[in-house]
PDB file of C-alpha atoms in Angstrom:
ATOM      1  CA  UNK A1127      95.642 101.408  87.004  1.00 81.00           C
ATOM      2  CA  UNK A1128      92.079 100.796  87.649  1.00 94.00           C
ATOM      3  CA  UNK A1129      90.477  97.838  90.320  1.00 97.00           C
ATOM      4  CA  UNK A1130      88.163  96.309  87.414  1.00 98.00           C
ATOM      5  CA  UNK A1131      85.187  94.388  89.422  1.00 97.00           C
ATOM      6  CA  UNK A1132      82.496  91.845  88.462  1.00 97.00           C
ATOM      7  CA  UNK A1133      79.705  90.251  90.879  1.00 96.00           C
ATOM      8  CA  UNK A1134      82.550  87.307  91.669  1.00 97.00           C
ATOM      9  CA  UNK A1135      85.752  88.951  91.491  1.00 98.00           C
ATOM     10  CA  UNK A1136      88.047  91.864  92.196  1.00 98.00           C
ATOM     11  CA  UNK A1137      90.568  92.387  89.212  1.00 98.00           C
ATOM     12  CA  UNK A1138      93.381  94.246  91.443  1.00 98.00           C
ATOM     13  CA  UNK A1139      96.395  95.666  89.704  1.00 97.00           C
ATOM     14  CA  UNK A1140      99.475  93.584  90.191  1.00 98.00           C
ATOM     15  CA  UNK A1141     102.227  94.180  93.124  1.00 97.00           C
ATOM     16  CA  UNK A1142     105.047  92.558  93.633  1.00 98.00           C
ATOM     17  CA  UNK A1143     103.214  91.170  96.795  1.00 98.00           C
ATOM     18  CA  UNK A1144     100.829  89.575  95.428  1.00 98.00           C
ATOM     19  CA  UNK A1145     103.515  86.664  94.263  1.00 98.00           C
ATOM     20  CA  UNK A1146     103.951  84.726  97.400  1.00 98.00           C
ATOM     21  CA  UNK A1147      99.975  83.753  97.532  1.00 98.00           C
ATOM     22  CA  UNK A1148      99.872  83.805  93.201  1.00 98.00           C
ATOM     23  CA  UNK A1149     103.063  81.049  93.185  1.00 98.00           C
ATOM     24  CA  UNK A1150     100.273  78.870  95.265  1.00 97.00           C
ATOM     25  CA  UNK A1151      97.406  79.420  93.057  1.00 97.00           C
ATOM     26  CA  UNK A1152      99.944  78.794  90.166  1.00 97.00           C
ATOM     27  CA  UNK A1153     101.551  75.931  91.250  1.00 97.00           C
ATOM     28  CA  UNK A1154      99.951  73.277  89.171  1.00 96.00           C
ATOM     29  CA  UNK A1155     102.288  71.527  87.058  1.00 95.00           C
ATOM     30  CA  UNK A1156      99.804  70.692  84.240  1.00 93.00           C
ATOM     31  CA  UNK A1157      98.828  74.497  84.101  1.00 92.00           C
ATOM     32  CA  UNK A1158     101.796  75.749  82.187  1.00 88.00           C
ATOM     33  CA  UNK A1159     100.888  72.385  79.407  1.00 88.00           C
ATOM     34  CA  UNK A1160      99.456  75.327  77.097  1.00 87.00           C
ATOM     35  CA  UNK A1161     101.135  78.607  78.349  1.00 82.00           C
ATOM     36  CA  UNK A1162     104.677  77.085  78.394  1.00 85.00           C
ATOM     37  CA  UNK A1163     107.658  76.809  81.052  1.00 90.00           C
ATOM     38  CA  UNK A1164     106.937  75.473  84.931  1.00 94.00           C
ATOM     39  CA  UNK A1165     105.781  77.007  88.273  1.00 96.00           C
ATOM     40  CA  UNK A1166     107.811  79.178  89.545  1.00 96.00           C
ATOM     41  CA  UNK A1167     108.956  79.895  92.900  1.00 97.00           C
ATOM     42  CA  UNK A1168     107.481  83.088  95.483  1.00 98.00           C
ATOM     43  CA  UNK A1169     110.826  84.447  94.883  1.00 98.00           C
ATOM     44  CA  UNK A1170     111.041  84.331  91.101  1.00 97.00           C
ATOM     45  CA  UNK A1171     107.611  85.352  90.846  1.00 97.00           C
ATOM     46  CA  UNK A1172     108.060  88.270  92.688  1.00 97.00           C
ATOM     47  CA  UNK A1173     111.128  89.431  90.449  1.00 97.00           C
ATOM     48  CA  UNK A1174     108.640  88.432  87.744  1.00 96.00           C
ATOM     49  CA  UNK A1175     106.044  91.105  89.149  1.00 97.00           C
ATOM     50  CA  UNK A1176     108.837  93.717  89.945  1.00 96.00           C
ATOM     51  CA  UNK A1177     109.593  93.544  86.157  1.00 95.00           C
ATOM     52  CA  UNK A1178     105.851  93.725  85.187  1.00 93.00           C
ATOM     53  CA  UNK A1179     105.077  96.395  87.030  1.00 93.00           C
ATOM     54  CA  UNK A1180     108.341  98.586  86.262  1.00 93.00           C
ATOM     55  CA  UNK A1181     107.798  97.952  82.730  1.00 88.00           C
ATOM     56  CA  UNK A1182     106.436  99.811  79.860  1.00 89.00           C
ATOM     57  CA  UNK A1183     102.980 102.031  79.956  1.00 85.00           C
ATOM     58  CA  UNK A1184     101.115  99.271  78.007  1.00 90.00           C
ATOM     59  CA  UNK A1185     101.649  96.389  80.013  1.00 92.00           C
ATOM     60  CA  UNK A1186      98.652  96.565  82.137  1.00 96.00           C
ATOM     61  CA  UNK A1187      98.769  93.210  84.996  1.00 96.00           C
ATOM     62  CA  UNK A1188      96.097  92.303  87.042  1.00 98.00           C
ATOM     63  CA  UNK A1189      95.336  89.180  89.664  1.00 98.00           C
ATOM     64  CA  UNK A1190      91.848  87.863  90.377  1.00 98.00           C
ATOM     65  CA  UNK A1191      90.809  87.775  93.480  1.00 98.00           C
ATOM     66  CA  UNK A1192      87.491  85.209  94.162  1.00 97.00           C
ATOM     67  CA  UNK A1193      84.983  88.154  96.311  1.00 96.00           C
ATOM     68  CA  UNK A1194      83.881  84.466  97.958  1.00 94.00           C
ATOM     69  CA  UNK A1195      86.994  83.855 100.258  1.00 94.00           C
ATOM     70  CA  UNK A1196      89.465  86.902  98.938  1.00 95.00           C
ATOM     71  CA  UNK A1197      91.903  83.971  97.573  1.00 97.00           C
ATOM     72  CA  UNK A1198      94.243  85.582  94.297  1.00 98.00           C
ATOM     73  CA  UNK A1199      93.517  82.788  92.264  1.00 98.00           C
ATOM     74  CA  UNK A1200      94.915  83.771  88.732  1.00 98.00           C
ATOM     75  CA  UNK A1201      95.897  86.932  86.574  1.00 98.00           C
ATOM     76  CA  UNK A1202      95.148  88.814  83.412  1.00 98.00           C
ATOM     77  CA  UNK A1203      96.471  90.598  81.140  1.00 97.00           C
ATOM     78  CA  UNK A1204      96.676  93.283  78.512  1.00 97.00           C
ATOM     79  CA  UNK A1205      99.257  94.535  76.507  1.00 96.00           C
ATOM     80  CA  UNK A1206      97.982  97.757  75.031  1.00 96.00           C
ATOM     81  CA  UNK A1207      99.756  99.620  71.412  1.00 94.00           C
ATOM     82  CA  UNK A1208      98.124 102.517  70.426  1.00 90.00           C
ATOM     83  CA  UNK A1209      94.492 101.226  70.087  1.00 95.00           C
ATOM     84  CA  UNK A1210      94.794  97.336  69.887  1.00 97.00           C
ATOM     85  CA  UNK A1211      95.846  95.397  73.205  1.00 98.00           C
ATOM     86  CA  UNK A1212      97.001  91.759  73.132  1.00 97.00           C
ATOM     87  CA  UNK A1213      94.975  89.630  75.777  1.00 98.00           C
ATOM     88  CA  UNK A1214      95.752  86.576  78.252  1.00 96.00           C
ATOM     89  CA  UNK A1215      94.305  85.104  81.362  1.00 97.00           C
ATOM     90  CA  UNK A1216      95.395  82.051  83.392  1.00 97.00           C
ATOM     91  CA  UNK A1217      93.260  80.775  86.489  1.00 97.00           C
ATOM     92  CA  UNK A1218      94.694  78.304  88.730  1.00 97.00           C
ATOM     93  CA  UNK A1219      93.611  74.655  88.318  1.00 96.00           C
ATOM     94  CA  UNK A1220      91.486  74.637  91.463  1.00 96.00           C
ATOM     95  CA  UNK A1221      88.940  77.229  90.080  1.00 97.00           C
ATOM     96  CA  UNK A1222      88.600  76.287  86.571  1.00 96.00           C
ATOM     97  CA  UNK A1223      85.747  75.227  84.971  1.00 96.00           C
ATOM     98  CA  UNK A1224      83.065  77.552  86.745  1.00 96.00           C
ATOM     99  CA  UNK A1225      83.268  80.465  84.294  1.00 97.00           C
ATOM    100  CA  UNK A1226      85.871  82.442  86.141  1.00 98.00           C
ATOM    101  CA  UNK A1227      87.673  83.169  83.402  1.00 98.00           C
ATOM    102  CA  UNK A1228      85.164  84.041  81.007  1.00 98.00           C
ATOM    103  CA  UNK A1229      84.266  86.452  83.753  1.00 98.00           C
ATOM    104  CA  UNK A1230      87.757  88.121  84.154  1.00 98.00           C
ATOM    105  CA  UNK A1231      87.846  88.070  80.164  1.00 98.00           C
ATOM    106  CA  UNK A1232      84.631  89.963  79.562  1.00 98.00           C
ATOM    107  CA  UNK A1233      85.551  92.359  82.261  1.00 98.00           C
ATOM    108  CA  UNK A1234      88.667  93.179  81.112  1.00 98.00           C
ATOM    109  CA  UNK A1235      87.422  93.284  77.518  1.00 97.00           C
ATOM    110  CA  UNK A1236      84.629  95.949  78.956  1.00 96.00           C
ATOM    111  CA  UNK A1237      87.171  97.947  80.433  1.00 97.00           C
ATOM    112  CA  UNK A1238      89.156  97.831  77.686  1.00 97.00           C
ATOM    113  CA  UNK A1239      86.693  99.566  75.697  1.00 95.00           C
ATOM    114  CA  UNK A1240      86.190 102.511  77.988  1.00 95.00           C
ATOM    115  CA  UNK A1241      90.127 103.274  77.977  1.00 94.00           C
ATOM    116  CA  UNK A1242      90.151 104.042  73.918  1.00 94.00           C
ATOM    117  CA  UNK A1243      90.951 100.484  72.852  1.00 97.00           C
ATOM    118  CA  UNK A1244      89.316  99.722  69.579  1.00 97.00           C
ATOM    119  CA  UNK A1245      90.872  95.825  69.080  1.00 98.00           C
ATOM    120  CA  UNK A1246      91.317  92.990  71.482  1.00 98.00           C
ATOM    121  CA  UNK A1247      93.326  90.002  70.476  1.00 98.00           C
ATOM    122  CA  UNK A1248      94.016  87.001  71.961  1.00 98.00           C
ATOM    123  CA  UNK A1249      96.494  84.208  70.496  1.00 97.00           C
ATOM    124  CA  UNK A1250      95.597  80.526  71.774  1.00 97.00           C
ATOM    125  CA  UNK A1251      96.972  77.135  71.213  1.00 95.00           C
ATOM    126  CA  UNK A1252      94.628  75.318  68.969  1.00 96.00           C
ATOM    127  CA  UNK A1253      94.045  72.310  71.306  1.00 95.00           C
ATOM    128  CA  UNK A1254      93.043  74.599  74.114  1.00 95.00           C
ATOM    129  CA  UNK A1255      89.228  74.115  74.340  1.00 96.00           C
ATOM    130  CA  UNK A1256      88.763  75.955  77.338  1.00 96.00           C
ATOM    131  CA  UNK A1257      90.906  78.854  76.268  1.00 97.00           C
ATOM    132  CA  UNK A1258      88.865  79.409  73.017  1.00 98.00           C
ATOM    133  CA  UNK A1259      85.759  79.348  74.838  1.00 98.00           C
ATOM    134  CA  UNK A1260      86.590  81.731  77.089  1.00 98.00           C
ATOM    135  CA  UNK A1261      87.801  84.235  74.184  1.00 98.00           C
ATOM    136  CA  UNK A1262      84.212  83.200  72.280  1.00 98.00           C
ATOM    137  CA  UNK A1263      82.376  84.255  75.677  1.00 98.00           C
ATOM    138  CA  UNK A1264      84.136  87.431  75.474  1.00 97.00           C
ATOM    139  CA  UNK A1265      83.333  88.099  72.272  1.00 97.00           C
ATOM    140  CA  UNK A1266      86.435  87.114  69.709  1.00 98.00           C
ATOM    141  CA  UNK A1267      86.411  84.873  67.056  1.00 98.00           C
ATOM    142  CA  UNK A1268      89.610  83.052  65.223  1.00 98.00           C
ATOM    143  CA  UNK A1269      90.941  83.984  62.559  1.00 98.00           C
ATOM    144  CA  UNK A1270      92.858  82.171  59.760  1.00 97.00           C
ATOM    145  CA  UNK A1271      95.985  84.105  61.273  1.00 97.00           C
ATOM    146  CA  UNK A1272      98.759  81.940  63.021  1.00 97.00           C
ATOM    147  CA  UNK A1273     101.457  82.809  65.391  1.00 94.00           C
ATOM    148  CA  UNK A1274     104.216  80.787  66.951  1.00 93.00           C
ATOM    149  CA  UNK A1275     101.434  77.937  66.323  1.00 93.00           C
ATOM    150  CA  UNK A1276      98.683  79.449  67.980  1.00 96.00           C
ATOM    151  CA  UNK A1277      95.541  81.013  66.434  1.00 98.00           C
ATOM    152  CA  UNK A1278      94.906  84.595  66.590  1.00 98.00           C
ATOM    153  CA  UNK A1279      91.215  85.273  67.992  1.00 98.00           C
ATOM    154  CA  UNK A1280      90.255  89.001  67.765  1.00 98.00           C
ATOM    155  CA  UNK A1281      87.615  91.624  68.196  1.00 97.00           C
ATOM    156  CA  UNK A1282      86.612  94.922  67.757  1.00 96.00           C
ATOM    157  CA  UNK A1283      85.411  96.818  71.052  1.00 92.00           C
TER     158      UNK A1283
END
């Protein structure tokens, strides 16, 4: 997998040792309030990762590391089928707000587009502001399209 870069960041492809320093940036209680279960633990993380990264072709992992002071401070992701790949992306509560995500979105969604990929979609909760403006930054819009309550936002790269 390719390292995917922007001016601010350093999309690296996920390792199993990358989950000690990610169950920090992670740890926020009020992060999973959207995305769903609790922080875990270095150690279930990492079993987490091992799975990830053993997994099918199409699951493509990445963490974010801030160029500023090296710190992993979230992930992305893309699940790729055929042409269309499913998107998410979760900073940790100490970076958000300061367009980190949208950054890690738009670069993923660029490369993306240079690996055959000819849909992105992203599903988010409807309540989730922040979320939809980061998939609006990188170019999806909503659709009428729900799943397990949340919206489907796509585009076509």
């Amino acid at each position: 997998m390719d390292i995917i870069e922007t001016p601010l960041l350093v999309l690296l492809p996920l390792r199993p040792e990358h989950a000690r320093e990610m169950a920090g940036a992670l740890s926020d209680p009020g992060l999973h309030a959207f995305i769903g279960g609790a922080p875990l633990t270095a150690q279930e993380l990492r079993a987490r990762y091992e799975r990830l990264v053993a997994g099918p072709a199409g699951w493509r992992n990445w963490v974010i590391r801030l160029r500023a002071d090296e710190r992993l401070i979230g992930y992305v992701q893309a699940t790729i089928d055929d042409t269309t790949a499913e998107l998410a992306w979760v900073i940790g509560t100490p970076w958000q707000g300061r367009g980190l995500a949208t950054e890690s979105a738009k670069a993923l969604v660029g490369w993306l587009g240079t690996q055959g990929v000819k849909q992105v979609v992203a599903h988010i909760h409807p309540d989730h502001a922040a979320s939809a403006a980061v998939a609006a930054a990188a170019g999806l819009h909503p659709t009428d399209e729900l799943k397990d309550g949340e919206v489907r936002w796509e585009r076509t790269v």
